[in-house]
Structure formats: structure tokens, C-alpha cells
PDB file of C-alpha atoms and ligand atoms in Angstrom:
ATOM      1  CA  UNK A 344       0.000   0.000   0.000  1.00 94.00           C
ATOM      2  CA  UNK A 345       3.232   2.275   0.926  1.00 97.00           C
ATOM      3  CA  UNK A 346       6.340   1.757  -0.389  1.00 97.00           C
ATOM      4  CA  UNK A 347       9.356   3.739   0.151  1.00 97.00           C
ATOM      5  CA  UNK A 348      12.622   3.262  -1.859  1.00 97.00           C
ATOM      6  CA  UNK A 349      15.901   4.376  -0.536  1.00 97.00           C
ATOM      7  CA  UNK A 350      13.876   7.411   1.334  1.00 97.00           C
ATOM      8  CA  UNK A 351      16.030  10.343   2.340  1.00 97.00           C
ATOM      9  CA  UNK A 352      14.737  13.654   3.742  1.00 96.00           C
ATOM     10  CA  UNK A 353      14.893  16.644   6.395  1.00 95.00           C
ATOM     11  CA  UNK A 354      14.960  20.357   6.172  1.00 95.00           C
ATOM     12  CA  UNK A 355      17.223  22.675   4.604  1.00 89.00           C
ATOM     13  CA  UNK A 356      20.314  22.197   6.329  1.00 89.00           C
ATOM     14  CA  UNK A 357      20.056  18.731   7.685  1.00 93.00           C
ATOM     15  CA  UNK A 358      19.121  15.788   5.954  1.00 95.00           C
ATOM     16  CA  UNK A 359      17.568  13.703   9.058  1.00 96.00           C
ATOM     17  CA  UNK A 360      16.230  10.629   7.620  1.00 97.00           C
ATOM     18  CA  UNK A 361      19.088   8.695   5.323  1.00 96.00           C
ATOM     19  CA  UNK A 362      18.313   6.025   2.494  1.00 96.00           C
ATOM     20  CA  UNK A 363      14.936   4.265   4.458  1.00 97.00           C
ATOM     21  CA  UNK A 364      13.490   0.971   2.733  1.00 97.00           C
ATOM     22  CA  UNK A 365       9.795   0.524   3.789  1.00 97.00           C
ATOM     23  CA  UNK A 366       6.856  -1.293   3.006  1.00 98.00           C
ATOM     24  CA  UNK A 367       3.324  -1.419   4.514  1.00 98.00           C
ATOM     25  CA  UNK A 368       0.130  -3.292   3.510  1.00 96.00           C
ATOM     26  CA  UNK A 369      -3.427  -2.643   3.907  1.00 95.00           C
ATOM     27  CA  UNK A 370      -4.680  -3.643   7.249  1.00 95.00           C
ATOM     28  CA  UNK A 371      -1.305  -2.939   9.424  1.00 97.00           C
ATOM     29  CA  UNK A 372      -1.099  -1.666  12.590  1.00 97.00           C
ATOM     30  CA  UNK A 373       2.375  -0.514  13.344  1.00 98.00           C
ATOM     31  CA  UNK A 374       4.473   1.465  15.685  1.00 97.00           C
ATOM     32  CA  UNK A 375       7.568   3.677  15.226  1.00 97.00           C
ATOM     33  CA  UNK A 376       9.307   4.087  18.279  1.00 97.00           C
ATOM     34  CA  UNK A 377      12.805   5.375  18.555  1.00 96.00           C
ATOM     35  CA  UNK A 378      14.640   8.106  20.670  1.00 96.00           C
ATOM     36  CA  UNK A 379      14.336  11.903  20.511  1.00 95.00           C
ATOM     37  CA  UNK A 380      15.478  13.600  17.610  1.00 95.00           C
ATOM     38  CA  UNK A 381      15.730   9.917  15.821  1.00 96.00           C
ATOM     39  CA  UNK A 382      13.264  11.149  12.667  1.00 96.00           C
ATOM     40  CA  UNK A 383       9.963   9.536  13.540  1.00 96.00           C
ATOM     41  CA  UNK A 384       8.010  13.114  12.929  1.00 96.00           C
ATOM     42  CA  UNK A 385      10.416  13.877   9.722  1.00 96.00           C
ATOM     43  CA  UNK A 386       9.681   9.811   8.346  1.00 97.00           C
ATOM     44  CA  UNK A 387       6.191  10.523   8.694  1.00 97.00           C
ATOM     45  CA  UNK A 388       5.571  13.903   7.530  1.00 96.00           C
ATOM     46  CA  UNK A 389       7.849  12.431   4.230  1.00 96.00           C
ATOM     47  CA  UNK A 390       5.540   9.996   3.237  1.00 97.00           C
ATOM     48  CA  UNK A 391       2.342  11.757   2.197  1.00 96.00           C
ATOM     49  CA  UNK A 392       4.573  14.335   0.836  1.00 94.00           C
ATOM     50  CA  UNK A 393       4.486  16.558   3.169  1.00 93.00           C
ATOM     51  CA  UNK A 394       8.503  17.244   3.506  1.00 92.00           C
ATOM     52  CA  UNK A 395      10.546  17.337   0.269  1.00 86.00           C
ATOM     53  CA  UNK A 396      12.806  14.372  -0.652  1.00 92.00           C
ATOM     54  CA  UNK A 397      16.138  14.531  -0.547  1.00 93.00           C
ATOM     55  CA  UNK A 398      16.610  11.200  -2.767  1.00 95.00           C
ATOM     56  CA  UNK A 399      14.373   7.838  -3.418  1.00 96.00           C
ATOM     57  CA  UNK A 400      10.474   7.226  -4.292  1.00 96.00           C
ATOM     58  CA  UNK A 401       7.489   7.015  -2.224  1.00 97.00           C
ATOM     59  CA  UNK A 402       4.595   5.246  -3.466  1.00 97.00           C
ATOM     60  CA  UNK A 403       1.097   4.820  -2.463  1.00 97.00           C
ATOM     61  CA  UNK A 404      -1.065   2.529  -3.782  1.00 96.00           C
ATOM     62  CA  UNK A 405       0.893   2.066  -6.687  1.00 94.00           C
ATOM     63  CA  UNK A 406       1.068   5.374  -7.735  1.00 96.00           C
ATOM     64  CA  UNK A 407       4.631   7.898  -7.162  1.00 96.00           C
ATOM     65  CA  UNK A 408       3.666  10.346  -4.798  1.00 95.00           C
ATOM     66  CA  UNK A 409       4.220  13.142  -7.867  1.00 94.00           C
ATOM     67  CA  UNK A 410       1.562  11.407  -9.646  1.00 96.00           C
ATOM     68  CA  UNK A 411      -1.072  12.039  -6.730  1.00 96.00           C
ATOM     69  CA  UNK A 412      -3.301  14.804  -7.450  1.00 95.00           C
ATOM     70  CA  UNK A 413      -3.119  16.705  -3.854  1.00 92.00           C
ATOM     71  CA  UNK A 414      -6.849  16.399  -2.782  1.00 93.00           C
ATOM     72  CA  UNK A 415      -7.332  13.061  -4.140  1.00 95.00           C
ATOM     73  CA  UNK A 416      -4.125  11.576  -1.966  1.00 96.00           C
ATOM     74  CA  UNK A 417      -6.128  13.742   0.881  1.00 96.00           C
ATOM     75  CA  UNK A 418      -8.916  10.868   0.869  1.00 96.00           C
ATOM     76  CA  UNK A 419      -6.838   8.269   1.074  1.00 97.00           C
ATOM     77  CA  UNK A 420      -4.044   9.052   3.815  1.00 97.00           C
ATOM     78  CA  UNK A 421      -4.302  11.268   6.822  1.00 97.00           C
ATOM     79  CA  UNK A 422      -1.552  12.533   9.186  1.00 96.00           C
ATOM     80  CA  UNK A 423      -1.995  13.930  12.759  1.00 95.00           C
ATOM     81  CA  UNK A 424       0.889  15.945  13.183  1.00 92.00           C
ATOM     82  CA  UNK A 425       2.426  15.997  16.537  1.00 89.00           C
ATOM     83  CA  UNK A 426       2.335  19.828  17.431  1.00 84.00           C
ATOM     84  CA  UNK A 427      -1.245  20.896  15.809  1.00 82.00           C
ATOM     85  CA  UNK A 428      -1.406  24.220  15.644  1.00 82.00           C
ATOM     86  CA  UNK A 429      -3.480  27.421  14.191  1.00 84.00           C
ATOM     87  CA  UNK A 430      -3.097  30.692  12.635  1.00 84.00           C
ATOM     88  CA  UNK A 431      -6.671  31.535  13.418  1.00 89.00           C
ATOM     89  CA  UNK A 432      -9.189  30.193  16.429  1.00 92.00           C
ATOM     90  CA  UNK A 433     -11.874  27.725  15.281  1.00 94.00           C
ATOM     91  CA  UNK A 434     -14.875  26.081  16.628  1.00 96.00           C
ATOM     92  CA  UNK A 435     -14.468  22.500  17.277  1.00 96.00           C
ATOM     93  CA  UNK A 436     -17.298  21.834  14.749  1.00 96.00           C
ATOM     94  CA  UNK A 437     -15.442  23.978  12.129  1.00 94.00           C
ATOM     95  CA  UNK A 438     -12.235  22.257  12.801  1.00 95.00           C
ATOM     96  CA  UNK A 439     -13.337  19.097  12.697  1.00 96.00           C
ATOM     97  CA  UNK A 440     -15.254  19.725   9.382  1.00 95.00           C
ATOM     98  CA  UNK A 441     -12.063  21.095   7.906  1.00 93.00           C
ATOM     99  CA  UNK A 442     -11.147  17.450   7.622  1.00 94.00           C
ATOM    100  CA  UNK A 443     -13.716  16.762   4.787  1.00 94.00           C
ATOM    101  CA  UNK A 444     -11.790  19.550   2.156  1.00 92.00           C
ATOM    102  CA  UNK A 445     -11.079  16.501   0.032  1.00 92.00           C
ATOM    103  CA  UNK A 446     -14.572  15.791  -0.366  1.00 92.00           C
ATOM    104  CA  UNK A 447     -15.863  19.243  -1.609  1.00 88.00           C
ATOM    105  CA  UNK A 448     -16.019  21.844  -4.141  1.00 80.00           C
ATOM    106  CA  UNK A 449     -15.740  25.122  -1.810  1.00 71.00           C
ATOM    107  CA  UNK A 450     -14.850  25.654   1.776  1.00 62.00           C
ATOM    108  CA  UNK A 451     -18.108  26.841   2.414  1.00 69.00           C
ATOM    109  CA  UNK A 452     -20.183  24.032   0.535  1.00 80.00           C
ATOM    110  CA  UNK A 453     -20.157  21.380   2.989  1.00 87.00           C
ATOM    111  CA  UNK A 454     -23.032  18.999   2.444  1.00 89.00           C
ATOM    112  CA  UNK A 455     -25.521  17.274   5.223  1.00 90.00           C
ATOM    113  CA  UNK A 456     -23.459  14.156   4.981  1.00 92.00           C
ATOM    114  CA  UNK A 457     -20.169  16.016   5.702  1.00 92.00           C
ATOM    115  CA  UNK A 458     -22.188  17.837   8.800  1.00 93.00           C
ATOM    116  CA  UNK A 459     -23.697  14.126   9.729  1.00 95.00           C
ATOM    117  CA  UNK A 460     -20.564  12.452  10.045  1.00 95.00           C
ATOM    118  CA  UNK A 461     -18.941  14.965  12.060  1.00 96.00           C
ATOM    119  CA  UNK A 462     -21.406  15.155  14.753  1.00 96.00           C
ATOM    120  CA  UNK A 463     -20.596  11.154  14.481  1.00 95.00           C
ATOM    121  CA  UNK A 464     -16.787  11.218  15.237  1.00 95.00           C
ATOM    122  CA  UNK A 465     -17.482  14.161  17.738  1.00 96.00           C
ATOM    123  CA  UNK A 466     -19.620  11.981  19.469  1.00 94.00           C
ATOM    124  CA  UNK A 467     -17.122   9.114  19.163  1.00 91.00           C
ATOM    125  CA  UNK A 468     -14.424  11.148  20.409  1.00 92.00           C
ATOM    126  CA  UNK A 469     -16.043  12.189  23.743  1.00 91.00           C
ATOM    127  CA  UNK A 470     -16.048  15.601  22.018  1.00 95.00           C
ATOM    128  CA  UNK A 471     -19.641  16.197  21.158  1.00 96.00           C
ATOM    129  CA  UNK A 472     -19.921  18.591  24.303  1.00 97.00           C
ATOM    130  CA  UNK A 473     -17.495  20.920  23.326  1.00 97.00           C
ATOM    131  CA  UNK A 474     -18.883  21.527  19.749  1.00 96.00           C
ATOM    132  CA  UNK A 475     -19.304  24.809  20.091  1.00 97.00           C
ATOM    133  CA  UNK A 476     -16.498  25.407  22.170  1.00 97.00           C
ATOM    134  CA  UNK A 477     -13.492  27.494  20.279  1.00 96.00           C
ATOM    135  CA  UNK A 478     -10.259  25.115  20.187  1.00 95.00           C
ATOM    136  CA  UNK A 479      -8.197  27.589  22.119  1.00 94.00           C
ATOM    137  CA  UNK A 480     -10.074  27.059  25.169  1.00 94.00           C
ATOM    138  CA  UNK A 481      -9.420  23.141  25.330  1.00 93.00           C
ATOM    139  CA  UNK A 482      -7.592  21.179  27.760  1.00 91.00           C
ATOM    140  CA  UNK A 483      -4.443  19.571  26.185  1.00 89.00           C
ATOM    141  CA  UNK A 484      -6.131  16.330  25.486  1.00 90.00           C
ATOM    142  CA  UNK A 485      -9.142  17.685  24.353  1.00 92.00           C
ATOM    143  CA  UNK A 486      -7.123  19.318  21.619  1.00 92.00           C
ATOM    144  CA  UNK A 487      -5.800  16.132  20.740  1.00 92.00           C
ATOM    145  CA  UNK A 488      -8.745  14.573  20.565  1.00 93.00           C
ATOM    146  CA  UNK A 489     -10.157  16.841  18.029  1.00 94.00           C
ATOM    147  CA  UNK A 490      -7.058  16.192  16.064  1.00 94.00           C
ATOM    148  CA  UNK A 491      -7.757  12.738  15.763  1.00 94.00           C
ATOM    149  CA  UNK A 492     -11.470  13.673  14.686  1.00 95.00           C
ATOM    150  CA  UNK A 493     -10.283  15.898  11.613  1.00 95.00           C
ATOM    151  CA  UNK A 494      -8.606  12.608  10.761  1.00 95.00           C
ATOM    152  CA  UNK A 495     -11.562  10.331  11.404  1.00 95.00           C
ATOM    153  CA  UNK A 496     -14.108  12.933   9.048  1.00 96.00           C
ATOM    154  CA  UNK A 497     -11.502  12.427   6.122  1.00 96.00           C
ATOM    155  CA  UNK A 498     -12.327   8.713   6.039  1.00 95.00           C
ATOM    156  CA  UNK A 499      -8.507   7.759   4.582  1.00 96.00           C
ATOM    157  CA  UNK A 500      -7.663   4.269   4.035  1.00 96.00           C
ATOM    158  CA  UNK A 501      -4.233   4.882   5.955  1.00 97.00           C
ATOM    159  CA  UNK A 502      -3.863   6.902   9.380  1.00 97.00           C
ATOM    160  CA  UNK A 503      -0.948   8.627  10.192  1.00 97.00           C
ATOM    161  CA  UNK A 504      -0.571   9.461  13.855  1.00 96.00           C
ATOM    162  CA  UNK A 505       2.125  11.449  15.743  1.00 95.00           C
ATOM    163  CA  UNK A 506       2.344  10.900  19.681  1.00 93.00           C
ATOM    164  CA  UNK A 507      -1.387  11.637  19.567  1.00 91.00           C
ATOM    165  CA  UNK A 508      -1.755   9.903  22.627  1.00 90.00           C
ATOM    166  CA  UNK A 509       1.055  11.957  24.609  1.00 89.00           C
ATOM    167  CA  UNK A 510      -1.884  13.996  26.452  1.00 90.00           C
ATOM    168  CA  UNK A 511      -4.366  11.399  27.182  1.00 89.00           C
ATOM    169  CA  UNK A 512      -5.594  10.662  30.326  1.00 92.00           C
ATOM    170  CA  UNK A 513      -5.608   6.682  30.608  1.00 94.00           C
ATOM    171  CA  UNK A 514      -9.723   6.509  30.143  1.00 93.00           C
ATOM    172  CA  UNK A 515      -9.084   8.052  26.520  1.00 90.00           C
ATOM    173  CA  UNK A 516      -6.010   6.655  26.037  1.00 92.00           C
ATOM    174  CA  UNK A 517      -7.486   3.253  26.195  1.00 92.00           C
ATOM    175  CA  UNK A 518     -10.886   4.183  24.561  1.00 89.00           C
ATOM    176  CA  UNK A 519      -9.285   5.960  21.612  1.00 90.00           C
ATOM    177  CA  UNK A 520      -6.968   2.822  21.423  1.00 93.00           C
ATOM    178  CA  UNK A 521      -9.573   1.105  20.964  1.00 92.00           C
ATOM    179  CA  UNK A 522     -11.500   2.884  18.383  1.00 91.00           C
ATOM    180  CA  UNK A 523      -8.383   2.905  16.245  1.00 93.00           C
ATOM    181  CA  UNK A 524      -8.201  -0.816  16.484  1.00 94.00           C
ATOM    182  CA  UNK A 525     -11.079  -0.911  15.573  1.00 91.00           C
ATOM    183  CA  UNK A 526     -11.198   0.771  12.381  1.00 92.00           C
ATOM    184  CA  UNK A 527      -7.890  -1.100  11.769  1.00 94.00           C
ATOM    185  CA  UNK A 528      -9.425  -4.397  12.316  1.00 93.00           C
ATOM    186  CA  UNK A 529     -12.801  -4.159  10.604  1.00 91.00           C
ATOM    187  CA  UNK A 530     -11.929  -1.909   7.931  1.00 91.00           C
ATOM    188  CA  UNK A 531      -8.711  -3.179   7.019  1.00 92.00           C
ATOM    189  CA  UNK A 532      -7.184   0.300   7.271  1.00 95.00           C
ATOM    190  CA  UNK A 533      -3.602   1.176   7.726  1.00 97.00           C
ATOM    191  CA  UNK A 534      -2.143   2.472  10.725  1.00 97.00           C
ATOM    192  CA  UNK A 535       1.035   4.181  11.087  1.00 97.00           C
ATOM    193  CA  UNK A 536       1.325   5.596  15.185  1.00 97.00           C
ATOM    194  CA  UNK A 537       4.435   7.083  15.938  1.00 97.00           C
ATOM    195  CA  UNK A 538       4.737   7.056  20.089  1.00 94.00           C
ATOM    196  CA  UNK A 539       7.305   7.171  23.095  1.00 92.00           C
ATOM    197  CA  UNK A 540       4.587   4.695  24.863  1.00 94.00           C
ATOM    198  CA  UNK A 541       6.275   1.376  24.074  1.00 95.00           C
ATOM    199  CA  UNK A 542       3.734  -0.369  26.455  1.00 94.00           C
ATOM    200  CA  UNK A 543       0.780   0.770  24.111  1.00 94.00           C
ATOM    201  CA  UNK A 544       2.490  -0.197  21.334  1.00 95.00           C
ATOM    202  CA  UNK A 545       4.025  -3.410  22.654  1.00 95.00           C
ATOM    203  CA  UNK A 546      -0.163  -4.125  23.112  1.00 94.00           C
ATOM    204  CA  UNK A 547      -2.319  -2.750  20.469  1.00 94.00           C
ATOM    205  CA  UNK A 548       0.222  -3.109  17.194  1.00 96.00           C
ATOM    206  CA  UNK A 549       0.984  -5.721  15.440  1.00 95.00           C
ATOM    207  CA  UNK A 550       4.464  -4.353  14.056  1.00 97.00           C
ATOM    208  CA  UNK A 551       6.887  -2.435  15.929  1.00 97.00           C
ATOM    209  CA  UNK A 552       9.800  -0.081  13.963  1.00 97.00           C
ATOM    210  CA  UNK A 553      12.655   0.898  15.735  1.00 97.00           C
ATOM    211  CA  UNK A 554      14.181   4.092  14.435  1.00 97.00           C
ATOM    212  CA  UNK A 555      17.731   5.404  15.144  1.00 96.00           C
ATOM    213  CA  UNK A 556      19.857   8.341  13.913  1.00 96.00           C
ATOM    214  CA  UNK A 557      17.477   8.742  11.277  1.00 96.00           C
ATOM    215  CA  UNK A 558      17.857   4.743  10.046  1.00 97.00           C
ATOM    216  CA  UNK A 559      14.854   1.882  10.428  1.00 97.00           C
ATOM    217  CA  UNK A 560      17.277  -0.346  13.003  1.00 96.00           C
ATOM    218  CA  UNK A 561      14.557  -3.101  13.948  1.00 96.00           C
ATOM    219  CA  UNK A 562      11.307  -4.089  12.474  1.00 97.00           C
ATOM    220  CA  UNK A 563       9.338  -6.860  13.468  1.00 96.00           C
ATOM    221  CA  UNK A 564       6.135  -8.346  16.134  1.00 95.00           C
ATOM    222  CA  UNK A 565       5.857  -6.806  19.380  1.00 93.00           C
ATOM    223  CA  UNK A 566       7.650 -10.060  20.534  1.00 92.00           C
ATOM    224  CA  UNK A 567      10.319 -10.298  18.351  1.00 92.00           C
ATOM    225  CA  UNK A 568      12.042  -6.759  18.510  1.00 93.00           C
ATOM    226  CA  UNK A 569      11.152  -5.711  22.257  1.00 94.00           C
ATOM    227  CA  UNK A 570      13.565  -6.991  23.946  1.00 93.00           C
ATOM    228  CA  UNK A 571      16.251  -6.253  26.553  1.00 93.00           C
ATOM    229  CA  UNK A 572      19.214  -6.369  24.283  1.00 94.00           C
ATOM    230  CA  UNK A 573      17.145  -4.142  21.363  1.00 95.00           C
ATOM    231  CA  UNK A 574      15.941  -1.430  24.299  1.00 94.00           C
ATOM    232  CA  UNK A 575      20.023  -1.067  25.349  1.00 94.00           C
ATOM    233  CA  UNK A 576      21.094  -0.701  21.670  1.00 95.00           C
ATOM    234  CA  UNK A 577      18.126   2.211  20.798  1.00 95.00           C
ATOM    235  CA  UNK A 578      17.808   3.449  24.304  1.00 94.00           C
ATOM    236  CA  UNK A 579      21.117   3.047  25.848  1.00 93.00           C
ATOM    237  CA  UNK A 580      19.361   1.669  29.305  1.00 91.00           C
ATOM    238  CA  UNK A 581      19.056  -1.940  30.468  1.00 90.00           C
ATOM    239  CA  UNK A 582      15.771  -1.829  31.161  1.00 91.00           C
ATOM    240  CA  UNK A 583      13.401  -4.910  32.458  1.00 92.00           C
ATOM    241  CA  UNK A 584      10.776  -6.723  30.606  1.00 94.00           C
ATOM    242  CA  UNK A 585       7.752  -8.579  32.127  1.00 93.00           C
ATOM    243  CA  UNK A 586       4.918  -9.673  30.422  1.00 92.00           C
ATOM    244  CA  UNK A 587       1.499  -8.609  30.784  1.00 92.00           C
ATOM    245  CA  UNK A 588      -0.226 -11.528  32.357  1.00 93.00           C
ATOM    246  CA  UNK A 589      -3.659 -10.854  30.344  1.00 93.00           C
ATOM    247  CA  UNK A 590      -2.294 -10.430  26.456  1.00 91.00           C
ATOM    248  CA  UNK A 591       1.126 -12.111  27.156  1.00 91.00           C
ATOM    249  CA  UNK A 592       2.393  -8.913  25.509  1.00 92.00           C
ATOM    250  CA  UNK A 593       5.992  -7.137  26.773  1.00 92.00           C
ATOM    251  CA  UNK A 594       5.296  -5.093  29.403  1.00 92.00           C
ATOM    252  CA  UNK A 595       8.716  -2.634  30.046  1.00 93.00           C
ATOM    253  CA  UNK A 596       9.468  -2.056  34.023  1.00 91.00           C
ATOM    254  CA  UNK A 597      10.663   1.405  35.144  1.00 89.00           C
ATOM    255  CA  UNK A 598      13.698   0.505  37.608  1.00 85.00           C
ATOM    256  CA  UNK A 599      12.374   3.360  40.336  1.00 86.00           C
ATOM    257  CA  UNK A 600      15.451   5.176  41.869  1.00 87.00           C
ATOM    258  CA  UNK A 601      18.436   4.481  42.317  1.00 82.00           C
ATOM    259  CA  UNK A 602      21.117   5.747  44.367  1.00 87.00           C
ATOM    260  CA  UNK A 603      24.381   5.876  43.595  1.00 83.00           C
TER     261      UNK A 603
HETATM  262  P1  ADP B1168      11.511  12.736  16.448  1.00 52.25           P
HETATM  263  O1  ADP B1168      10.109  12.916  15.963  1.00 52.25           O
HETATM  264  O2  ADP B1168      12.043  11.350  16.233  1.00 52.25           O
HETATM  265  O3  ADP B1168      11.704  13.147  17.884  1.00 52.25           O
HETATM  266  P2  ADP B1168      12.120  14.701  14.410  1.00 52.25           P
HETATM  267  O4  ADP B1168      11.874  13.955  13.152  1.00 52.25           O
HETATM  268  O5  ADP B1168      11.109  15.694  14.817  1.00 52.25           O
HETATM  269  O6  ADP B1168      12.470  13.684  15.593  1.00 52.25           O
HETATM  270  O7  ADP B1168      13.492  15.498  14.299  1.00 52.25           O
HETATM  271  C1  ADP B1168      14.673  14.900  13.814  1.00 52.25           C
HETATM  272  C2  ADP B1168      15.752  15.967  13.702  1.00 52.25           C
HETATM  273  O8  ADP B1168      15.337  16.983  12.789  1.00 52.25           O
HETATM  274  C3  ADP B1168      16.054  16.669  15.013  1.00 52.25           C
HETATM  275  O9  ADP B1168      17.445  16.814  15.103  1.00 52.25           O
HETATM  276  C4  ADP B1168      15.387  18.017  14.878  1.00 52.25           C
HETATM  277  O10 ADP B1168      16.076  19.011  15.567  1.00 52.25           O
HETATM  278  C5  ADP B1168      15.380  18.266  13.386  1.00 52.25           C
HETATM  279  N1  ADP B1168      14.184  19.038  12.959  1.00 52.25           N
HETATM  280  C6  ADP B1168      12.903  18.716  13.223  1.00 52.25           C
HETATM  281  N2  ADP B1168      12.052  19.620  12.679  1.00 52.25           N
HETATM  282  C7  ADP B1168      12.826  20.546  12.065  1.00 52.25           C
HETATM  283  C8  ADP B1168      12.558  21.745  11.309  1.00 52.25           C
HETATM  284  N3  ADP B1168      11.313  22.159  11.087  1.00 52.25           N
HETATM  285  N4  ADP B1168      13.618  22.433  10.819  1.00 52.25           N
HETATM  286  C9  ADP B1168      14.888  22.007  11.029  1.00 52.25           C
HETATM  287  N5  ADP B1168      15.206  20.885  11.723  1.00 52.25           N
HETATM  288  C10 ADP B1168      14.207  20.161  12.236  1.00 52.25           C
HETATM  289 MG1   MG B1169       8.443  13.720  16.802  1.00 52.25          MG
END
């Protein structure tokens, strides 16, 4: 569904991802996980084009990202970026219905279906009781939560999500979750969730990706790849494993203080 061929980008004076090989089908979910600063924001920004290219070829669904006409890529993939942020102060309802652009003529011309399915994912979201509310004047999480909406509204077949669970509280961490499994398991749609949460990841997705110095260093099942000798090379920690006695997923330990 995505292919990327010898992938290098960044910005103008640093090239921060280098030469990246990557393929994902229809009906993935996966995680990128890596340290600060390792590229998981500039990878994912580069694949619906949102980042220029350095060198290689993204493709999705077949076609070269140059031979995407920009609204029509719009309905198929969707990226929460990780800092979303506004020139001007919208309504959540505005906001939110921003996220059906691909699917009309005019900015102004949105039809009763558009309307319809936003008061859907607003209601999905937990945000139906704000939808009035102006998206300055929202909690952290709330904010996040309407990001995720925009995204829902476009109806893409592939979700790109960046630490969109970093404000959560652990209710809508774990509903949200949910929801996005959801849609990834009955819809077959692809799922790309870029996170410092390896615990949620380790649970919910079936692939984890490792990403280091701006190279894919692991990539394989929750069980293969987290391990204690993968978490020292990316992390530089020794850090314990357990496993959660429920899923039988890895489950990482915090060590608690230490004095030295
Ligand atoms: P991650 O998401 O893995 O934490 P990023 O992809 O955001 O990392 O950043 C990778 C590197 O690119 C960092 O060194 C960062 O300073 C740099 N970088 C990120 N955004 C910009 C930007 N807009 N302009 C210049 N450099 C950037
Ligand atoms: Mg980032």
C-alpha cells in the first residue's frame, strides 16, 4: 500500500532521515518508536509528501507520490501531526469539518453528509460537548482529541498518527486505542502511530519499527524486537521486561530510583 525506496529527507540544512526501505500493507497496525530527535516526525511527515525528498520514491497505492493529485491523496491518507497548531481560532465543529476539504467543491459548501458524520466522530471522540467550544479554550487532550477527529471525518484508508496519545488521560487513552483498532481491524485500514509509549504499542500493534539516527534499526512483532538487548542498543538503558499476564504482551518495568 506504501512503499518507500531508498527514502532520504529533512529540512534545509540537515538531511535527518538517510536512504529508508519501507513497506506497509493494507490492514497494518504498526508502531515507530525510537529516541528523541531519531526522525519519527520527519519519516512521517515524508511519506504523504508533506517534507521534500532529498533522494528515493514514495509510493502509495501504486502510484509515485508526484503522480497524486493533492486532494485526491487527501482521501486516502491522513496525518496527525504531533504539534497541531493554528493561525486563526476555530470552533471544534469547524475544525473538525475542515477534515472533509477533500470531499468538496468550496470551503463553504459542505453537504448534510459532511455535517452528519462529524457530529458522528465528535460523538465518538467524547467531544460532542465541546462543539461549540473554540479550540483555544481546550484542555491539552481535548485538543488532541479533536485532532484525531479531523482525521476520522476524512475517512482515509491509511492513518498517520504522531504521539497523539502523549496527552491522554488513561480513560481516553485506552478508549481511543480502541476505536483505532477498531477501524484497523474491521476496515482493514492502515495504521502508522508514531509514540514514546512502548507499552501501548508493545499491546495494540501488530508491528513495531525501531528508528535510530534517522535509520529503520529493527522491524518486526511486538515479541520479536522488544527486547532487553534491542531497548540497550536504541535506548542506551538496560531496562526490564515482564509480560502482561492478560495479552502475554511485553510489558517494560521502570527501575524506580536508584542511588548511587
Ligand atoms: P523525532 O520525531 O524522532 O523526535 P524529528 O523527526 O522531529 O524527531 O526530528 C529529527 C531531527 O530533525 C532533530 O534533530 C530536529 O532538531 C530536526 N528538525 C525537526 N524539525 C525541524 C525543522 N522544522 N527544521 C529544522 N530541523 C528540524
Ligand atoms: Mg516527533
Amino acid at each position: 500500500m506504501i512503499n518507500l525506496e531508498k527514502v532520504s529527507a529533512g529540512y534545509l540544512h540537515q538531511e535527518v532521515i538517510h536512504a529508508v526501505d519501507l513497506k506497509f500493507e493494507a490492514g497494518e497496525f504498526c508502531a515507530i518508536l525510537g529516541p528523541n530527535g531519531a526522525g519519527k516526525s520527519t519519516l512521517l511527515k515524508a511519506i504523504p509528501g508533506y517534507l521534500s525528498r532529498s533522494a528515493g520514491e514514495i509510493s502509495i497505492m501504486h502510484k509515485t507520490l508526484e503522480q497524486w493529485k493533492r486532494k485526491e491523496l487527501a482521501k486516502k491518507i491522513s496525518l496527525i501531526p504531533q504539534d497541531f497548531q493554528l493561525q486563526f481560532d476555530f470552533t471544534v465543529t469547524d475544525l473538525v469539518l475542515m477534515g472533509r476539504f477533500p470531499y468538496t467543491n468550496s470551503l463553504q459548501n459542505y453537504s448534510h453528509k459532511d455535517k452528519s458524520k462529524v457530529n458522528e466522530v465528535l460523538k465518538l471522540l467524547d467531544l460532542y460537548k465541546y462543539k461549540n467550544k473554540m479550540f483555544s479554550q481546550l484542555s491539552g487532550g481535548e485538543k488532541q482529541r479533536v485532532s484525531i477527529a479531523r482525521a476520522l471525518v476524512q475517512e482515509t484508508d491509511v492513518i498517520l498518527m504522531d504521539e497523539s496519545f502523549s496527552h491522554l488521560d488513561i480513560n481516553h487513552q485506552i478508549e481511543i486505542m480502541n476505536i483505532i483498532t477498531g477501524i484497523n481491524r474491521q476496515l482493514g485500514k492502515l495504521i502508522i502511530l508514531v509514540s514514546h509509549n512502548i507499552n501501548l504499542a508493545a499491546e495494540y500493534c501488530d508491528r513495531i519499527i525501531f528508528i535510530k539516527d534517522g535509520r529503520i534499526s529493527k522491524d518486526g512483532k511486538p515479541l520479536e524486537i522488544i527486547n532487553k538487548a534491542n531497548l540497550q542498543e536504541i535506548y542506551g538503558m538496560e531496562l526490564e521486561i515482564a509480560k502482561n499476564p492478560v495479552s502475554q504482551k511485553p510489558y517494560l518495568l521502570y527501575p524506580g530510583y536508584e542511588e548511587k
